[in-house]
GROMACS .gro file of C-alpha atoms in nm:
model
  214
    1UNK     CA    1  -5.747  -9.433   3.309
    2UNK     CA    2  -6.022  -9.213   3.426
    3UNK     CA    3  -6.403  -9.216   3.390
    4UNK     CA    4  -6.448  -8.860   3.322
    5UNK     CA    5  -6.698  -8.834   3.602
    6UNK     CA    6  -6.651  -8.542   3.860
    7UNK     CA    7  -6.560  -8.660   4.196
    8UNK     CA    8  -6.608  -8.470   4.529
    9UNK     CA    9  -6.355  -8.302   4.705
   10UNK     CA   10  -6.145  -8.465   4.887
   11UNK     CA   11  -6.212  -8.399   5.303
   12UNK     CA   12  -5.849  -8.226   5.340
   13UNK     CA   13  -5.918  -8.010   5.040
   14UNK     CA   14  -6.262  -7.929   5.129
   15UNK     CA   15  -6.087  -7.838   5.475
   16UNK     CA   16  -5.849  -7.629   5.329
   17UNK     CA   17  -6.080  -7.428   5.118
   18UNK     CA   18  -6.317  -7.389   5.440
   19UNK     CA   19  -5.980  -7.286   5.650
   20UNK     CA   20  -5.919  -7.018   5.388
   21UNK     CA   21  -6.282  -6.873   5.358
   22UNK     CA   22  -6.290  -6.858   5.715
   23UNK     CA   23  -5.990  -6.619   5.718
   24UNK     CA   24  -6.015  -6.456   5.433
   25UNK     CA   25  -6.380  -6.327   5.640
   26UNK     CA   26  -6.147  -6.254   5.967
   27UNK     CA   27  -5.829  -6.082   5.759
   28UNK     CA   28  -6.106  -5.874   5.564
   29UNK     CA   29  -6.280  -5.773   5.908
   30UNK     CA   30  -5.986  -5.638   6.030
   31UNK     CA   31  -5.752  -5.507   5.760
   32UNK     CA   32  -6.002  -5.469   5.480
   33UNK     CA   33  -6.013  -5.631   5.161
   34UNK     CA   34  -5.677  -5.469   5.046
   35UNK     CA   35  -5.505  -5.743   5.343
   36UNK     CA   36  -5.245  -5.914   5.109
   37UNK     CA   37  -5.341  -6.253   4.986
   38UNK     CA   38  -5.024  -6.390   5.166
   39UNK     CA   39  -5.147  -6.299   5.532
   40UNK     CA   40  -5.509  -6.442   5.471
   41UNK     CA   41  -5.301  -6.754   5.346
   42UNK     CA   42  -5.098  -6.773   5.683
   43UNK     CA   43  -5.390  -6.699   5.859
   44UNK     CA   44  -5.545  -7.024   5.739
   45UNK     CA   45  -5.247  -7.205   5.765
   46UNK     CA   46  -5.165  -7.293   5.438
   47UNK     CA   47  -4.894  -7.216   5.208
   48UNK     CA   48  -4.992  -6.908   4.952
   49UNK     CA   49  -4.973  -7.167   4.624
   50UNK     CA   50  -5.282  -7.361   4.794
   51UNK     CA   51  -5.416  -7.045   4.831
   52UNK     CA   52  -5.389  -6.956   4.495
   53UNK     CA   53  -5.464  -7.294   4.359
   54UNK     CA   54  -5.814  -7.264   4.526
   55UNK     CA   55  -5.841  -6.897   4.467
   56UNK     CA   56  -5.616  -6.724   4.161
   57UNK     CA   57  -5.733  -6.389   4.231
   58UNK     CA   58  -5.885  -6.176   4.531
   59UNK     CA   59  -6.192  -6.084   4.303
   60UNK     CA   60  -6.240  -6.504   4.329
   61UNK     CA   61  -6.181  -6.536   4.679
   62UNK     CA   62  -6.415  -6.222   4.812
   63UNK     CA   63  -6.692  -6.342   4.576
   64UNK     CA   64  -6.677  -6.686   4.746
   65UNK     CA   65  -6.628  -6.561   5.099
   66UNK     CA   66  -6.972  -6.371   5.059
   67UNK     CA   67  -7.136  -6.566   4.860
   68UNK     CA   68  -7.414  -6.644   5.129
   69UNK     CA   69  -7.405  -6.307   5.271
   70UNK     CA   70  -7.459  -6.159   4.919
   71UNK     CA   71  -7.757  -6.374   4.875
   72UNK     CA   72  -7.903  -6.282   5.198
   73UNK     CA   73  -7.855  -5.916   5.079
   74UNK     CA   74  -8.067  -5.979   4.814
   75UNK     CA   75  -8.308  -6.160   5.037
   76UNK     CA   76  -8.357  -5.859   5.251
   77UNK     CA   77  -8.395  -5.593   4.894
   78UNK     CA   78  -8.662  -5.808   4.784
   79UNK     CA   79  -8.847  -5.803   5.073
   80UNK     CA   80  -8.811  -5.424   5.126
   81UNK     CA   81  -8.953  -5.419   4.754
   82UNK     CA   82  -9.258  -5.580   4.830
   83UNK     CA   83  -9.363  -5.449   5.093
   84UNK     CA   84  -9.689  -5.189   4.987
   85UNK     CA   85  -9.589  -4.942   5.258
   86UNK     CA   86  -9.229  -4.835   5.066
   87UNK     CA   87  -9.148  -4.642   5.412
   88UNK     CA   88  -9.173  -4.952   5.582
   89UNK     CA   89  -9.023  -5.158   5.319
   90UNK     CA   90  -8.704  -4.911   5.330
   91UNK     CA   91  -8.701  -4.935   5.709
   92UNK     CA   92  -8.682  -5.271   5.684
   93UNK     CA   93  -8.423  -5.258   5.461
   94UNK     CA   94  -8.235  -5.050   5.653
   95UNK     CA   95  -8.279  -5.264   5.999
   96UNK     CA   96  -8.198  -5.628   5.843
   97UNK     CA   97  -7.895  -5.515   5.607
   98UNK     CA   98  -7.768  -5.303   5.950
   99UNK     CA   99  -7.771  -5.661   6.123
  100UNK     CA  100  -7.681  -5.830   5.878
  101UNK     CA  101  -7.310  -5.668   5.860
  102UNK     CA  102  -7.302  -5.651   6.222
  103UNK     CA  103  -7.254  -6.014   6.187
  104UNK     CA  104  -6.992  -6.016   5.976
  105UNK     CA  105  -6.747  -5.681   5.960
  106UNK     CA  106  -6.551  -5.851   5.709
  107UNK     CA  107  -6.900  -5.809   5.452
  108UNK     CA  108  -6.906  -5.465   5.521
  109UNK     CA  109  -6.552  -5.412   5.403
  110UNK     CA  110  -6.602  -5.607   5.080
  111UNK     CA  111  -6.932  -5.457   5.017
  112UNK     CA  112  -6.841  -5.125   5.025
  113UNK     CA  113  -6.525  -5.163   4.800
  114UNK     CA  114  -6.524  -5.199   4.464
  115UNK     CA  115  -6.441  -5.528   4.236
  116UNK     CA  116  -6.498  -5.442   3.888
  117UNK     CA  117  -6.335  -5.768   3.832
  118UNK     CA  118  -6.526  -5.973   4.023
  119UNK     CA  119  -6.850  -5.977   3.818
  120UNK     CA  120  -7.104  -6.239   4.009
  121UNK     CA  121  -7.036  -6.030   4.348
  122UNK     CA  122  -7.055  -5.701   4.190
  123UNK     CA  123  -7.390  -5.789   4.002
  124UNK     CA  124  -7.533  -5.889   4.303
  125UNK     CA  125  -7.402  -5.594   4.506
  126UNK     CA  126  -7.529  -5.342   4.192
  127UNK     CA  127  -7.866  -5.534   4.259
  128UNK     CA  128  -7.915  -5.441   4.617
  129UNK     CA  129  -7.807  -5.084   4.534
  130UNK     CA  130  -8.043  -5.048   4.296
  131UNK     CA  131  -8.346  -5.174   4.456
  132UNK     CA  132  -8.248  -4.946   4.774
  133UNK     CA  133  -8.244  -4.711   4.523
  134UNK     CA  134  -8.568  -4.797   4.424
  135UNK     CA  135  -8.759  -4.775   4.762
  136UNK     CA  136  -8.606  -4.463   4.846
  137UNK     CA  137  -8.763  -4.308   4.545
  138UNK     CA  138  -9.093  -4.480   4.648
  139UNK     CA  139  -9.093  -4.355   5.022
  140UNK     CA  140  -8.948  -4.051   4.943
  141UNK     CA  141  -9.264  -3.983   4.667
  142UNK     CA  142  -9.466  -4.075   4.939
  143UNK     CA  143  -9.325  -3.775   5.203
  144UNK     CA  144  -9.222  -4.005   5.424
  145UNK     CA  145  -8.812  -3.944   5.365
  146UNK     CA  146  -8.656  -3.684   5.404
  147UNK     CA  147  -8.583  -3.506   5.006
  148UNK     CA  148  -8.232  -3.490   5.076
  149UNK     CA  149  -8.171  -3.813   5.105
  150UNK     CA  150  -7.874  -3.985   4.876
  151UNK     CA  151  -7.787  -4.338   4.849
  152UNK     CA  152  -7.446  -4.301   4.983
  153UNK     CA  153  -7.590  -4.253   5.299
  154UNK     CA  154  -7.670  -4.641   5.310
  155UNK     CA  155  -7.308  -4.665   5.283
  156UNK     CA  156  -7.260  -4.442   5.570
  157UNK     CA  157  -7.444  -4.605   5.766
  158UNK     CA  158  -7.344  -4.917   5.699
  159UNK     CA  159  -6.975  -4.818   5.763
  160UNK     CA  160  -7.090  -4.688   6.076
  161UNK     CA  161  -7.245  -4.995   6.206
  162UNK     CA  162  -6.939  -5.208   6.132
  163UNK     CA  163  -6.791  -5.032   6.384
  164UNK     CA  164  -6.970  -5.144   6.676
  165UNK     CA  165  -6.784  -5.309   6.926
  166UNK     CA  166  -6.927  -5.472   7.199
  167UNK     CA  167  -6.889  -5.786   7.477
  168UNK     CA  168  -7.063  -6.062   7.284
  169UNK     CA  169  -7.250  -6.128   6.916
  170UNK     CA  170  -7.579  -6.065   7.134
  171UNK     CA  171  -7.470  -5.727   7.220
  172UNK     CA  172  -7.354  -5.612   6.888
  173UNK     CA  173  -7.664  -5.685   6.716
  174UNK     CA  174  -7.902  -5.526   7.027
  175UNK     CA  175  -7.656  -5.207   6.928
  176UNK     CA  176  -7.674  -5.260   6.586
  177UNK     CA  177  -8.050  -5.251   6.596
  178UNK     CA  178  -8.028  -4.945   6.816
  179UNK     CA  179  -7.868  -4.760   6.567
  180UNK     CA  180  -8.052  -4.884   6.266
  181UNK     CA  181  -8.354  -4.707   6.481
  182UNK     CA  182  -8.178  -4.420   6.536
  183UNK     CA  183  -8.046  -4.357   6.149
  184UNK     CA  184  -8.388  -4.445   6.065
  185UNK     CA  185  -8.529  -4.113   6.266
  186UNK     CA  186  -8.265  -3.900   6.076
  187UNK     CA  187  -8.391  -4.053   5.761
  188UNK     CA  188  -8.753  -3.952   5.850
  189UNK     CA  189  -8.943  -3.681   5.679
  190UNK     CA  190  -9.057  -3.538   5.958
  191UNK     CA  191  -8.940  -3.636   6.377
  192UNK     CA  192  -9.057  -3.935   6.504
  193UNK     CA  193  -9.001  -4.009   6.862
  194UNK     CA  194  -9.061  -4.392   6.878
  195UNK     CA  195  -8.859  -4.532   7.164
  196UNK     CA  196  -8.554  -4.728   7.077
  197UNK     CA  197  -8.466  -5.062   7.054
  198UNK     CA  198  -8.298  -5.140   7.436
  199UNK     CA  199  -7.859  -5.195   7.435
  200UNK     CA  200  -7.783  -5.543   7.622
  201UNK     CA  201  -7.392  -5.396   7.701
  202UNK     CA  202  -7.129  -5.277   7.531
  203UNK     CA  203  -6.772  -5.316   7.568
  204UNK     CA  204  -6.635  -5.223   7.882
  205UNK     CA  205  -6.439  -4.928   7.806
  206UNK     CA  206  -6.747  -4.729   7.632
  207UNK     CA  207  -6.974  -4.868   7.946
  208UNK     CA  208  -6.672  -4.691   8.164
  209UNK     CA  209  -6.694  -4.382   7.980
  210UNK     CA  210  -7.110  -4.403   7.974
  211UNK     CA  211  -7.099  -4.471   8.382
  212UNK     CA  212  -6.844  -4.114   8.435
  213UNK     CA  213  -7.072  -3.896   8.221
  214UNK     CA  214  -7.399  -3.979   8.443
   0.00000   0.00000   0.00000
């Protein structure tokens, strides 16, 4: 007979579900969030019924994987929103969400998909559109960006960034904060030419091709 208290996971289940999270994030990085279910579970190394006993559907399993991304994400809107300079509260925006998918590609591909299903992560996600939204109206009432902007080009950009490659995390964020700076000047108003943020290396290939066109 039971007491009808909840009990805490047991450490081999908590271990699974961590083991599954943690691949679901790598599968989704590089295949995109339309990777079948049955590779993220063989990535993880469990059978696809644990899987699906942790996590019934994808909508379940993306929402969880992101979870503390998605809450960062709103972290970073609700700074942008109150900051009193809404051109610097959209740059902001701009540089921390930019580095924030840098560190995860596997964010980028969830966040730019759509789950209708999945209702907490698409609340939040509709939240951090929204308040972009909002402080590109602001800055953009106060001539400082540019009047054609449109909120897909977030998304651009954002889909742009996930493609950095480079030879370690430290790299890929010093590039990913170069070219937050640089989308930045193409969202300006008017030219700025502020220097830019330095590179600390890139992968070996593009350095190749950088050294042959000097």
């Amino acid at each position: 007979m039971t007491d009808g208290l909840p009990h805490p996971l047991r450490y081999d289940v908590l271990g699974n579900r961590e083991h599954i999270l943690e691949a679901a994030r790598a599968v989704f990085a590089a295949e995109g969030v339309n990777a079948p279910m049955r590779q993220i579970a063989r990535r993880a190394g469990v059978a696809p019924a644990t899987l699906y006993r942790r996590f019934p559907t994808k909508e379940m399993l993306v929402t969880e994987a992101f979870a503390e991304q998605m809450h960062a994400c709103h972290d970073i809107v609700d700074e942008g929103l109150a900051d009193p300079d809404p051109w610097h509260g959209f740059c902001l925006v701009i540089q921390k969400m930019c580095e924030l998918h840098a560190r995860d590609h596997g964010f980028t591909a969830a966040f730019v998909a759509a789950f209708p299903k999945a209702v907490d992560f698409e609340a939040r996600r509709e939240y951090a559109l929204t308040g972009i939204a909002e402080l590109a109206r602001r800055a953009m009432a106060a001539g400082r960006l540019r009047p054609d902007f449109v909120l897909d080009d977030v998304l651009l950009v954002l889909m742009a960034n996930s493609g950095i490659r480079a030879t370690s995390p430290v790299a890929r964020i010093a590039a990913s904060r170069r070219f937050a700076a640089l989308a930045i000047q193409a969202f300006r108003a008017a030219p700025d030419a502020s220097s830019l943020p330095p590179l600390q290396g890139l992968t070996p290939a593009a350095s190749t091709r950088r050294d042959a066109a000097s």
